[in-house]
Structures are given as C-alpha cells and as structure tokens.
Amino acid sequence: MTIRSSSLRVAALAALAVAAGAVGAPGASAQQRNCIDTLAGMSEFSRFVNGVVRARAVGDFRNANSITIFAPTNDALSGGARSALIDRLFPLVDGNREADPVLAPAAFQAHVVQGRHDSAALRQGGELTTVAGTTLRVSTANGALTVAEKGDVMARVTRADIPCSNGVIHAIDAPLIR
C-alpha cells in the first residue's frame, strides 16, 4: 500500500463516520458534538484529525470528559514539521506507513489536557499537564496567548474557545512536539 492509498483509506473512513452521523446532523452546533467530531467538521484541522484516526486514538478523544485540545491547524502541520512528524509517528514498514503503537497516540495526547480551560482561564498563565504527561506552560506575550512544551516548542493560539460537548478546542500555529 502506498502513502496515497493510505490517505484515501483515511479519507474514506472519515467519510463513513460523517455518513453514519458521527460528526452530527447538518446544522448541529459544535456544542452538541464531541471534540473530535467538531474538529472533523472543520477543514482547517483535517491533517490533525487524519493523524488521530491513523493513530487509532479517536476513541480517546471522543470518550473523554471535560478536555481542552490544542489542535494544530493544517498550516501548522505542513512542510518540514509535517515530514518529520510523519516519519517518526508513522514509519514505513514493508513499504506502508504504519502508526507507531506508542509514539503516535502519545503525540496526539500531548495536545490534550484534562478540564475545560477557556481562553480567559489560560490568559492567567501557569502550567498544565497533558494526557501524555508532558508539561505545557501557558502565557500571554504581546497580547497573544502562547502554549509551550518544555524546551523550544512553542505555539501561538490563533483561534480560541471552539466549543464542543466534552470540552473546548484552541487552534494553534505549531505542533507541541518535535
């Protein structure tokens, strides 16, 4: 199987989820849909959602209660960052891209924290622990809300407070892992 056919398979799975109603009926508000289905309904997060699907972590996102997701946009997952992440999280095995059973789910869990943390709460700063166990530092610099993982990995919140039934989503301009 090639990368292209894997991508087509992921797209087909996402289409089946939509057809089966997993993403919600047309006109359903994001507040009525869980976080992963809300993200799946927003084209700017398709790469992040496809990664979650390929990592077999959809259930973790769908069944979680009261979570905050820092979701990288498609632009954040393009170019060199995307290539490095794909090679590490989905290595080639016999010519096919297979999800690393430990790294891939952990990489997506590194973007999720327990509790609903809206932008007003985040602007107060502090540290949050992700589901993967990493520490995120939240701060405001020059009016912009930023999230940083230990080391040099920093992302700026580009769109805050996207509601979903089991939490809140904040769009970020870079992945929180390297």
mmCIF file of C-alpha atoms in Angstrom:
data_model
loop_
_atom_site.group_PDB
_atom_site.id
_atom_site.type_symbol
_atom_site.label_atom_id
_atom_site.label_comp_id
_atom_site.label_asym_id
_atom_site.label_seq_id
_atom_site.Cartn_x
_atom_site.Cartn_y
_atom_site.Cartn_z
ATOM 1 C CA MET A 1 0.000 0.000 0.000
ATOM 2 C CA THR A 2 1.335 3.435 -0.864
ATOM 3 C CA ILE A 3 1.045 6.672 1.071
ATOM 4 C CA ARG A 4 -1.609 7.809 -1.395
ATOM 5 C CA SER A 5 -3.786 4.755 -0.866
ATOM 6 C CA SER A 6 -3.369 5.118 2.907
ATOM 7 C CA SER A 7 -4.553 8.710 2.620
ATOM 8 C CA LEU A 8 -7.507 7.600 0.538
ATOM 9 C CA ARG A 9 -8.351 4.935 3.133
ATOM 10 C CA VAL A 10 -8.253 7.540 5.926
ATOM 11 C CA ALA A 11 -10.450 9.882 3.876
ATOM 12 C CA ALA A 12 -12.897 7.033 3.235
ATOM 13 C CA LEU A 13 -13.053 6.225 6.961
ATOM 14 C CA ALA A 14 -13.726 9.870 7.765
ATOM 15 C CA ALA A 15 -16.452 9.982 5.101
ATOM 16 C CA LEU A 16 -18.063 6.868 6.588
ATOM 17 C CA ALA A 17 -18.029 8.468 10.038
ATOM 18 C CA VAL A 18 -19.791 11.527 8.639
ATOM 19 C CA ALA A 19 -22.308 9.389 6.737
ATOM 20 C CA ALA A 20 -23.014 7.358 9.876
ATOM 21 C CA GLY A 21 -23.762 10.540 11.776
ATOM 22 C CA ALA A 22 -20.650 10.531 13.955
ATOM 23 C CA VAL A 23 -19.941 14.133 13.019
ATOM 24 C CA GLY A 24 -23.542 15.183 13.586
ATOM 25 C CA ALA A 25 -26.503 16.205 11.558
ATOM 26 C CA PRO A 26 -26.239 19.194 9.253
ATOM 27 C CA GLY A 27 -26.856 22.311 11.272
ATOM 28 C CA ALA A 28 -25.911 20.666 14.570
ATOM 29 C CA SER A 29 -23.914 23.082 16.651
ATOM 30 C CA ALA A 30 -20.364 22.288 17.700
ATOM 31 C CA GLN A 31 -21.600 22.394 21.295
ATOM 32 C CA GLN A 32 -23.669 19.251 20.576
ATOM 33 C CA ARG A 33 -20.727 17.352 19.062
ATOM 34 C CA ASN A 34 -17.738 15.957 20.923
ATOM 35 C CA CYS A 35 -14.309 17.457 20.328
ATOM 36 C CA ILE A 36 -13.007 15.034 17.691
ATOM 37 C CA ASP A 37 -16.222 15.228 15.681
ATOM 38 C CA THR A 38 -16.153 19.024 15.933
ATOM 39 C CA LEU A 39 -12.576 19.015 14.600
ATOM 40 C CA ALA A 40 -13.554 16.573 11.829
ATOM 41 C CA GLY A 41 -16.208 19.035 10.707
ATOM 42 C CA MET A 42 -13.654 21.834 10.294
ATOM 43 C CA SER A 43 -11.466 21.607 7.195
ATOM 44 C CA GLU A 44 -8.543 23.522 8.757
ATOM 45 C CA PHE A 45 -7.924 20.585 11.129
ATOM 46 C CA SER A 46 -8.092 17.708 8.614
ATOM 47 C CA ARG A 47 -4.403 16.758 8.969
ATOM 48 C CA PHE A 48 -4.647 16.623 12.767
ATOM 49 C CA VAL A 49 -7.858 14.561 12.583
ATOM 50 C CA ASN A 50 -6.347 12.200 9.985
ATOM 51 C CA GLY A 51 -3.392 11.664 12.312
ATOM 52 C CA VAL A 52 -5.692 10.903 15.238
ATOM 53 C CA VAL A 53 -7.570 8.388 13.057
ATOM 54 C CA ARG A 54 -4.360 6.744 11.840
ATOM 55 C CA ALA A 55 -3.019 6.592 15.412
ATOM 56 C CA ARG A 56 -6.232 4.813 16.402
ATOM 57 C CA ALA A 57 -6.829 7.452 19.087
ATOM 58 C CA VAL A 58 -10.305 8.617 18.029
ATOM 59 C CA GLY A 59 -11.960 6.836 20.962
ATOM 60 C CA ASP A 60 -9.640 8.612 23.400
ATOM 61 C CA PHE A 61 -10.825 11.984 22.085
ATOM 62 C CA ARG A 62 -14.476 11.015 21.619
ATOM 63 C CA ASN A 63 -14.979 9.386 25.033
ATOM 64 C CA ALA A 64 -13.003 11.837 27.170
ATOM 65 C CA ASN A 65 -14.865 14.095 29.574
ATOM 66 C CA SER A 66 -14.018 17.732 30.124
ATOM 67 C CA ILE A 67 -10.886 18.180 27.994
ATOM 68 C CA THR A 68 -9.019 21.000 26.316
ATOM 69 C CA ILE A 69 -7.383 20.304 22.963
ATOM 70 C CA PHE A 70 -4.623 22.462 21.498
ATOM 71 C CA ALA A 71 -5.132 21.473 17.850
ATOM 72 C CA PRO A 72 -2.524 22.377 15.227
ATOM 73 C CA THR A 73 -4.061 23.698 12.018
ATOM 74 C CA ASN A 74 -3.228 22.240 8.612
ATOM 75 C CA ASP A 75 -0.788 25.119 8.045
ATOM 76 C CA ALA A 76 0.953 24.219 11.320
ATOM 77 C CA LEU A 77 1.393 20.666 10.086
ATOM 78 C CA SER A 78 2.796 21.496 6.665
ATOM 79 C CA GLY A 79 6.301 21.470 5.248
ATOM 80 C CA GLY A 80 9.252 20.229 7.272
ATOM 81 C CA ALA A 81 7.316 19.849 10.523
ATOM 82 C CA ARG A 82 4.838 17.550 8.823
ATOM 83 C CA SER A 83 7.538 15.413 7.185
ATOM 84 C CA ALA A 84 9.459 14.927 10.426
ATOM 85 C CA LEU A 85 6.336 14.027 12.383
ATOM 86 C CA ILE A 86 5.071 11.615 9.750
ATOM 87 C CA ASP A 87 8.416 9.825 9.565
ATOM 88 C CA ARG A 88 8.604 9.476 13.339
ATOM 89 C CA LEU A 89 4.969 8.711 14.170
ATOM 90 C CA PHE A 90 4.086 6.717 11.058
ATOM 91 C CA PRO A 91 7.278 4.944 9.939
ATOM 92 C CA LEU A 92 7.481 2.926 6.742
ATOM 93 C CA VAL A 93 7.015 -0.789 7.430
ATOM 94 C CA ASP A 94 7.306 -3.005 4.357
ATOM 95 C CA GLY A 95 6.513 -0.014 2.139
ATOM 96 C CA ASN A 96 3.450 1.045 4.177
ATOM 97 C CA ARG A 97 3.049 3.838 6.700
ATOM 98 C CA GLU A 98 2.102 2.214 9.993
ATOM 99 C CA ALA A 99 1.299 4.073 13.201
ATOM 100 C CA ASP A 100 3.910 3.587 15.888
ATOM 101 C CA PRO A 101 1.749 1.984 18.605
ATOM 102 C CA VAL A 102 3.339 4.064 21.397
ATOM 103 C CA LEU A 103 4.574 7.298 19.819
ATOM 104 C CA ALA A 104 1.596 8.096 17.575
ATOM 105 C CA PRO A 105 -1.134 8.088 20.258
ATOM 106 C CA ALA A 106 1.190 9.834 22.743
ATOM 107 C CA ALA A 107 1.929 12.582 20.200
ATOM 108 C CA PHE A 108 -1.748 13.434 19.899
ATOM 109 C CA GLN A 109 -2.310 13.093 23.666
ATOM 110 C CA ALA A 110 0.453 15.705 24.103
ATOM 111 C CA HIS A 111 -2.080 18.209 22.718
ATOM 112 C CA VAL A 112 -4.803 17.365 25.267
ATOM 113 C CA VAL A 113 -5.223 18.376 28.911
ATOM 114 C CA GLN A 114 -7.908 17.413 31.393
ATOM 115 C CA GLY A 115 -10.504 20.072 32.209
ATOM 116 C CA ARG A 116 -12.141 22.812 30.194
ATOM 117 C CA HIS A 117 -9.670 25.685 30.014
ATOM 118 C CA ASP A 118 -11.143 28.588 28.088
ATOM 119 C CA SER A 119 -9.005 31.491 26.905
ATOM 120 C CA ALA A 120 -9.902 33.638 29.919
ATOM 121 C CA ALA A 121 -8.517 30.976 32.272
ATOM 122 C CA LEU A 122 -5.467 30.385 30.072
ATOM 123 C CA ARG A 123 -4.593 34.100 29.989
ATOM 124 C CA GLN A 124 -3.851 33.878 33.703
ATOM 125 C CA GLY A 125 -0.849 31.733 32.806
ATOM 126 C CA GLY A 126 0.558 28.712 34.534
ATOM 127 C CA GLU A 127 1.317 25.111 33.770
ATOM 128 C CA LEU A 128 -0.913 22.303 32.548
ATOM 129 C CA THR A 129 -0.122 18.600 32.342
ATOM 130 C CA THR A 130 -1.143 16.830 29.142
ATOM 131 C CA VAL A 131 -2.763 13.418 28.954
ATOM 132 C CA ALA A 132 0.641 12.183 27.691
ATOM 133 C CA GLY A 133 2.296 13.505 30.873
ATOM 134 C CA THR A 134 4.172 16.446 29.381
ATOM 135 C CA THR A 135 4.044 19.918 30.928
ATOM 136 C CA LEU A 136 2.727 22.886 28.970
ATOM 137 C CA ARG A 137 3.470 26.473 30.010
ATOM 138 C CA VAL A 138 0.706 28.902 29.117
ATOM 139 C CA SER A 139 1.390 32.633 28.928
ATOM 140 C CA THR A 140 0.465 35.834 27.187
ATOM 141 C CA ALA A 141 3.122 37.687 25.204
ATOM 142 C CA ASN A 142 2.345 40.939 23.375
ATOM 143 C CA GLY A 143 -1.363 40.170 23.673
ATOM 144 C CA ALA A 144 -1.014 36.720 22.098
ATOM 145 C CA LEU A 145 -1.822 33.590 24.056
ATOM 146 C CA THR A 146 1.034 31.073 23.777
ATOM 147 C CA VAL A 147 1.481 27.453 24.792
ATOM 148 C CA ALA A 148 4.959 25.988 25.191
ATOM 149 C CA GLU A 149 6.141 22.469 25.802
ATOM 150 C CA LYS A 150 9.400 22.006 27.704
ATOM 151 C CA GLY A 151 12.271 23.038 25.527
ATOM 152 C CA ASP A 152 11.887 25.237 22.484
ATOM 153 C CA VAL A 153 8.490 24.051 21.245
ATOM 154 C CA MET A 154 6.083 26.999 21.325
ATOM 155 C CA ALA A 155 2.752 27.595 19.646
ATOM 156 C CA ARG A 156 0.529 30.646 19.428
ATOM 157 C CA VAL A 157 -3.233 30.263 19.859
ATOM 158 C CA THR A 158 -4.710 31.512 16.582
ATOM 159 C CA ARG A 159 -8.361 30.783 17.366
ATOM 160 C CA ALA A 160 -9.619 30.240 20.899
ATOM 161 C CA ASP A 161 -12.675 28.777 22.560
ATOM 162 C CA ILE A 162 -14.113 26.453 19.910
ATOM 163 C CA PRO A 163 -16.865 24.718 21.919
ATOM 164 C CA CYS A 164 -17.647 21.014 21.899
ATOM 165 C CA SER A 165 -19.816 18.828 24.110
ATOM 166 C CA ASN A 166 -16.916 17.291 26.034
ATOM 167 C CA GLY A 167 -14.518 20.231 26.182
ATOM 168 C CA VAL A 168 -13.017 23.160 24.342
ATOM 169 C CA ILE A 169 -10.583 23.450 21.419
ATOM 170 C CA HIS A 170 -7.929 26.072 20.744
ATOM 171 C CA ALA A 171 -6.311 26.263 17.283
ATOM 172 C CA ILE A 172 -2.513 26.602 17.414
ATOM 173 C CA ASP A 173 0.089 27.512 14.799
ATOM 174 C CA ALA A 174 2.626 24.746 15.556
ATOM 175 C CA PRO A 175 2.591 21.174 16.855
ATOM 176 C CA LEU A 176 3.585 20.816 20.519
ATOM 177 C CA ILE A 177 6.087 18.058 19.736
ATOM 178 C CA ARG A 178 9.152 17.820 17.505
#
